[in-house]
């Protein structure tokens, strides 16, 4: 049975009781509009824990002015249906006013270079919103493990840093990207794509595939890989936001590939911003 919980205080009470009874709690934080990517996180959590909580909350504080907060898809009934089918125990679906009462003045900001790169540059304040809502959700849900998708790899690193720096007694698990048959990474924002834009959207995957193949064939020059990714994306009519060849732990740019690397891209396809990445382990 899946219970839908609306209020933070109630979710908190339930989490406390579950912990007292010795249950392990797996947590999948989401903004709803659930797709196969979320389902893979949910399945991991259900398989590894006594109880699974999925939160569905379109977090206003991680959207910048002019971003898609208002039009972000809100499909709670469908989301609950998926959670029922997947054996989720609790869907936590709070309202913005209950998560952010007017009295609230505390924010969580992860510092350092992790947030000053990639999406942190094009979306100022985004990771402050993510870190703040995750800290609140972790305190409410009190999970043993929270599951994050690799598509948002930078977010995963930021949340891991938050958990370590603020001593949250929990693990963060990374779950691989789930793709459509043609390679497009599953994303709630894919539903904004118009039919003609899908081909352009696929250029992110193609760019990453070509760069990965080049690395596996022995290319070590990051600037050559960056040029390859940029040209694949731009020639498909998408507007490149960034392409990086980076250290998978620090996100520092690499000049040469001399070990495992993160290849990551972000691009605008019409008015839809998409991201994707590959973790690549080159032959030694
Ligand atoms: O990845 C997301 O959907 C969101 O950034 C998260 C982690 C649920 C925080 O709002």
Coordinates of C-alpha atoms and ligand atoms in Angstrom, one line a residue:
X1 CA 0.0 0.0 0.0
X2 CA 1.2 3.5 -0.9
X3 CA 0.4 6.4 1.4
X4 CA 0.5 9.9 0.1
X5 CA 1.7 12.3 2.8
X6 CA 1.2 16.0 2.5
X7 CA 2.7 17.5 5.5
X8 CA 6.4 17.6 6.7
X9 CA 5.4 17.1 10.3
X10 CA 3.4 13.9 9.4
X11 CA 6.2 12.6 7.2
X12 CA 8.7 13.3 10.0
X13 CA 6.6 11.4 12.6
X14 CA 6.3 8.4 10.3
X15 CA 10.0 8.4 9.6
X16 CA 10.7 8.5 13.3
X17 CA 8.4 5.5 13.9
X18 CA 9.9 3.5 11.1
X19 CA 13.4 4.1 12.5
X20 CA 12.2 3.1 16.0
X21 CA 10.9 -0.2 14.6
X22 CA 14.3 -0.8 13.0
X23 CA 13.3 -0.3 9.3
X24 CA 15.8 0.9 6.8
X25 CA 14.5 3.8 4.8
X26 CA 15.4 4.3 1.1
X27 CA 14.6 7.7 -0.3
X28 CA 14.1 8.9 -3.9
X29 CA 13.8 12.7 -4.0
X30 CA 12.1 13.8 -7.2
X31 CA 10.2 16.8 -8.7
X32 CA 7.6 14.4 -10.1
X33 CA 6.8 13.8 -13.8
X34 CA 8.2 10.4 -13.1
X35 CA 9.8 8.5 -16.0
X36 CA 11.9 5.3 -16.5
X37 CA 14.9 7.1 -15.0
X38 CA 13.1 7.6 -11.7
X39 CA 11.7 4.1 -11.9
X40 CA 15.3 2.7 -11.9
X41 CA 16.0 4.8 -8.7
X42 CA 12.8 3.5 -7.1
X43 CA 13.6 -0.1 -8.0
X44 CA 17.1 0.1 -6.4
X45 CA 15.6 1.6 -3.3
X46 CA 12.8 -1.0 -3.0
X47 CA 15.3 -3.8 -3.5
X48 CA 17.8 -2.5 -0.9
X49 CA 15.5 -1.1 1.9
X50 CA 12.6 -2.2 4.1
X51 CA 10.7 1.0 3.3
X52 CA 10.9 3.4 0.3
X53 CA 9.8 7.0 0.4
X54 CA 9.5 9.0 -2.9
X55 CA 9.2 12.8 -2.6
X56 CA 7.4 14.7 -5.3
X57 CA 8.1 18.4 -4.9
X58 CA 8.8 20.9 -7.6
X59 CA 11.3 22.9 -5.6
X60 CA 10.8 26.6 -6.4
X61 CA 14.2 27.7 -4.9
X62 CA 16.3 25.8 -7.5
X63 CA 14.7 27.6 -10.4
X64 CA 16.2 30.9 -11.5
X65 CA 14.1 33.9 -12.7
X66 CA 12.8 33.1 -16.2
X67 CA 13.4 29.3 -15.9
X68 CA 10.7 26.7 -16.2
X69 CA 9.3 26.6 -12.6
X70 CA 5.7 27.6 -13.7
X71 CA 5.5 25.3 -16.6
X72 CA 7.4 22.3 -15.0
X73 CA 5.1 19.3 -15.5
X74 CA 3.0 18.5 -12.5
X75 CA 1.5 15.0 -12.8
X76 CA 0.9 13.9 -9.2
X77 CA -1.8 11.3 -9.9
X78 CA 0.3 9.6 -12.6
X79 CA 3.3 9.7 -10.3
X80 CA 1.4 8.1 -7.4
X81 CA 0.2 5.4 -9.8
X82 CA 3.8 4.6 -10.8
X83 CA 4.8 4.5 -7.1
X84 CA 1.9 2.1 -6.3
X85 CA 3.0 -0.2 -9.1
X86 CA 6.6 -0.1 -8.0
X87 CA 5.8 -1.0 -4.4
X88 CA 6.7 2.4 -2.9
X89 CA 5.5 2.7 0.7
X90 CA 5.2 6.5 1.0
X91 CA 4.9 9.4 -1.5
X92 CA 5.8 12.6 0.3
X93 CA 4.2 15.5 -1.7
X94 CA 4.3 18.7 0.3
X95 CA 3.2 22.2 -0.7
X96 CA 5.7 25.0 -1.3
X97 CA 4.3 27.0 1.7
X98 CA 4.8 24.1 4.0
X99 CA 8.4 23.5 2.9
X100 CA 9.2 27.2 2.8
X101 CA 7.1 29.0 5.5
X102 CA 7.5 32.8 5.4
X103 CA 9.4 32.6 8.7
X104 CA 12.3 30.6 7.1
X105 CA 15.6 32.4 6.8
X106 CA 18.2 29.6 6.7
X107 CA 19.9 28.4 3.5
X108 CA 22.4 25.7 2.7
X109 CA 25.1 26.7 0.3
X110 CA 27.8 24.2 -0.7
X111 CA 30.9 26.2 -1.5
X112 CA 34.0 25.6 -3.6
X113 CA 34.6 24.8 -7.2
X114 CA 32.1 22.0 -7.4
X115 CA 29.3 24.5 -7.7
X116 CA 31.3 27.1 -9.7
X117 CA 31.4 25.0 -12.8
X118 CA 29.1 23.5 -15.5
X119 CA 25.4 24.0 -14.4
X120 CA 26.5 26.2 -11.5
X121 CA 27.7 28.8 -14.0
X122 CA 24.6 28.9 -16.2
X123 CA 22.1 28.5 -13.3
X124 CA 23.3 30.7 -10.5
X125 CA 21.6 29.8 -7.2
X126 CA 20.5 26.5 -8.5
X127 CA 22.6 24.3 -6.3
X128 CA 21.8 26.5 -3.2
X129 CA 18.2 25.6 -3.8
X130 CA 19.0 21.9 -4.4
X131 CA 21.2 21.8 -1.2
X132 CA 18.6 23.5 0.9
X133 CA 15.7 21.3 -0.2
X134 CA 17.8 18.2 0.1
X135 CA 18.9 19.1 3.6
X136 CA 15.3 19.7 4.6
X137 CA 14.0 16.5 2.9
X138 CA 16.8 14.4 4.5
X139 CA 15.9 15.8 8.0
X140 CA 12.2 15.1 7.4
X141 CA 12.5 11.6 5.8
X142 CA 15.6 10.5 7.7
X143 CA 16.7 8.0 5.1
X144 CA 19.5 5.5 5.4
X145 CA 20.2 5.9 1.7
X146 CA 19.1 8.4 -0.9
X147 CA 19.2 7.6 -4.6
X148 CA 20.4 10.1 -7.3
X149 CA 20.5 9.7 -11.0
X150 CA 23.8 10.0 -12.9
X151 CA 22.2 12.3 -15.5
X152 CA 22.5 15.0 -12.9
X153 CA 26.0 14.0 -12.0
X154 CA 27.1 17.4 -10.7
X155 CA 24.0 17.5 -8.4
X156 CA 25.1 14.0 -7.1
X157 CA 28.5 15.4 -6.2
X158 CA 27.1 18.5 -4.6
X159 CA 24.7 16.4 -2.5
X160 CA 27.4 14.1 -1.5
X161 CA 29.5 17.0 -0.3
X162 CA 26.5 18.4 1.6
X163 CA 26.0 15.1 3.4
X164 CA 29.7 14.8 4.3
X165 CA 30.1 18.4 5.4
X166 CA 27.0 18.5 7.5
X167 CA 27.3 15.0 8.9
X168 CA 24.1 13.6 7.7
X169 CA 24.1 10.0 8.8
X170 CA 23.2 8.5 5.5
X171 CA 24.6 7.2 2.2
X172 CA 24.1 8.7 -1.3
X173 CA 23.8 6.1 -4.1
X174 CA 24.4 6.9 -7.8
X175 CA 22.3 5.1 -10.3
X176 CA 23.2 5.0 -14.1
X177 CA 21.4 7.1 -16.7
X178 CA 18.4 5.5 -18.3
X179 CA 18.0 6.2 -22.0
X180 CA 15.4 6.0 -24.6
X181 CA 16.0 3.4 -27.4
X182 CA 17.7 6.0 -29.5
X183 CA 20.0 7.1 -26.7
X184 CA 18.3 10.2 -25.5
X185 CA 18.7 10.4 -21.7
X186 CA 15.3 10.2 -19.9
X187 CA 14.3 13.6 -18.5
X188 CA 11.1 15.2 -17.3
X189 CA 12.0 18.0 -19.7
X190 CA 11.9 15.7 -22.8
X191 CA 8.2 16.2 -22.9
X192 CA 8.7 19.8 -23.8
X193 CA 10.5 18.8 -27.0
X194 CA 8.5 19.4 -30.2
X195 CA 8.6 16.6 -32.8
X196 CA 11.2 18.3 -35.0
X197 CA 13.4 19.0 -32.0
X198 CA 14.1 15.4 -31.0
X199 CA 16.7 14.9 -33.7
X200 CA 18.6 18.0 -32.3
X201 CA 18.2 16.7 -28.8
X202 CA 19.9 13.4 -29.8
X203 CA 23.0 15.4 -30.6
X204 CA 24.0 15.4 -26.9
X205 CA 24.1 11.6 -26.9
X206 CA 25.9 11.5 -30.2
X207 CA 28.5 14.0 -29.1
X208 CA 29.2 12.1 -25.9
X209 CA 29.3 8.8 -27.8
X210 CA 31.8 10.1 -30.3
X211 CA 34.0 11.6 -27.6
X212 CA 33.9 8.4 -25.6
X213 CA 34.8 6.4 -28.6
X214 CA 37.7 8.8 -29.3
X215 CA 38.9 8.4 -25.7
X216 CA 38.7 4.6 -25.9
X217 CA 40.6 4.7 -29.2
X218 CA 43.4 6.6 -27.4
X219 CA 42.6 10.3 -27.8
X220 CA 44.0 12.1 -24.7
X221 CA 43.8 15.8 -25.8
X222 CA 40.8 17.4 -24.1
X223 CA 40.6 20.3 -26.6
X224 CA 40.2 17.8 -29.4
X225 CA 37.4 16.1 -27.5
X226 CA 35.7 19.4 -26.7
X227 CA 35.8 20.4 -30.3
X228 CA 34.3 17.1 -31.3
X229 CA 31.4 17.5 -28.9
X230 CA 30.8 21.1 -29.7
X231 CA 30.7 20.5 -33.4
X232 CA 28.3 17.6 -33.1
X233 CA 25.9 19.6 -31.0
X234 CA 26.1 22.9 -33.0
X235 CA 25.8 21.2 -36.4
X236 CA 22.5 19.7 -35.2
X237 CA 21.1 23.1 -34.6
X238 CA 21.3 23.0 -30.8
X239 CA 22.9 25.8 -28.8
X240 CA 25.8 24.6 -26.7
X241 CA 25.8 25.8 -23.1
X242 CA 28.9 23.8 -22.1
X243 CA 31.0 20.8 -22.9
X244 CA 33.6 19.6 -20.4
X245 CA 36.2 16.9 -20.0
X246 CA 36.6 16.9 -16.3
X247 CA 37.9 15.0 -13.3
X248 CA 34.9 12.9 -12.0
X249 CA 35.6 13.8 -8.4
X250 CA 36.5 17.5 -8.4
X251 CA 35.0 18.5 -11.7
X252 CA 38.2 20.3 -12.5
X253 CA 38.8 20.6 -16.3
X254 CA 41.3 18.1 -17.6
X255 CA 43.8 19.1 -20.3
X256 CA 44.8 15.5 -21.0
X257 CA 42.9 12.3 -20.3
X258 CA 45.1 10.3 -18.0
X259 CA 42.6 8.3 -16.1
X260 CA 38.8 8.1 -15.6
X261 CA 37.0 11.2 -16.9
X262 CA 33.6 12.8 -16.9
X263 CA 32.4 13.9 -20.4
X264 CA 29.5 16.2 -19.9
X265 CA 27.4 18.5 -22.1
X266 CA 24.5 20.9 -21.7
X267 CA 22.6 22.5 -24.7
X268 CA 19.5 24.4 -25.6
X269 CA 17.2 22.7 -28.1
X270 CA 14.7 25.5 -28.8
X271 CA 13.7 26.7 -25.4
X272 CA 14.5 23.4 -23.7
X273 CA 17.8 23.0 -21.8
X274 CA 19.1 19.4 -21.7
X275 CA 22.1 17.8 -20.0
X276 CA 23.8 14.5 -20.3
X277 CA 27.1 12.9 -19.4
X278 CA 29.3 9.7 -19.7
X279 CA 31.9 8.5 -17.2
X280 CA 34.7 7.0 -19.2
X281 CA 37.6 4.8 -18.1
X282 CA 40.2 4.9 -20.8
X283 CA 42.5 2.0 -21.5
X284 CA 45.8 2.3 -19.5
Ligands
LIG1 O1 16.9 16.0 -9.3 C1 15.8 16.5 -8.9 O2 14.7 16.1 -9.3 C2 15.9 17.6 -7.9 O3 16.9 18.5 -8.1 C3 15.8 17.2 -6.5 C4 17.0 16.3 -6.1 C5 14.5 16.3 -6.2 C6 15.8 18.4 -5.5 O4 14.7 19.2 -5.7

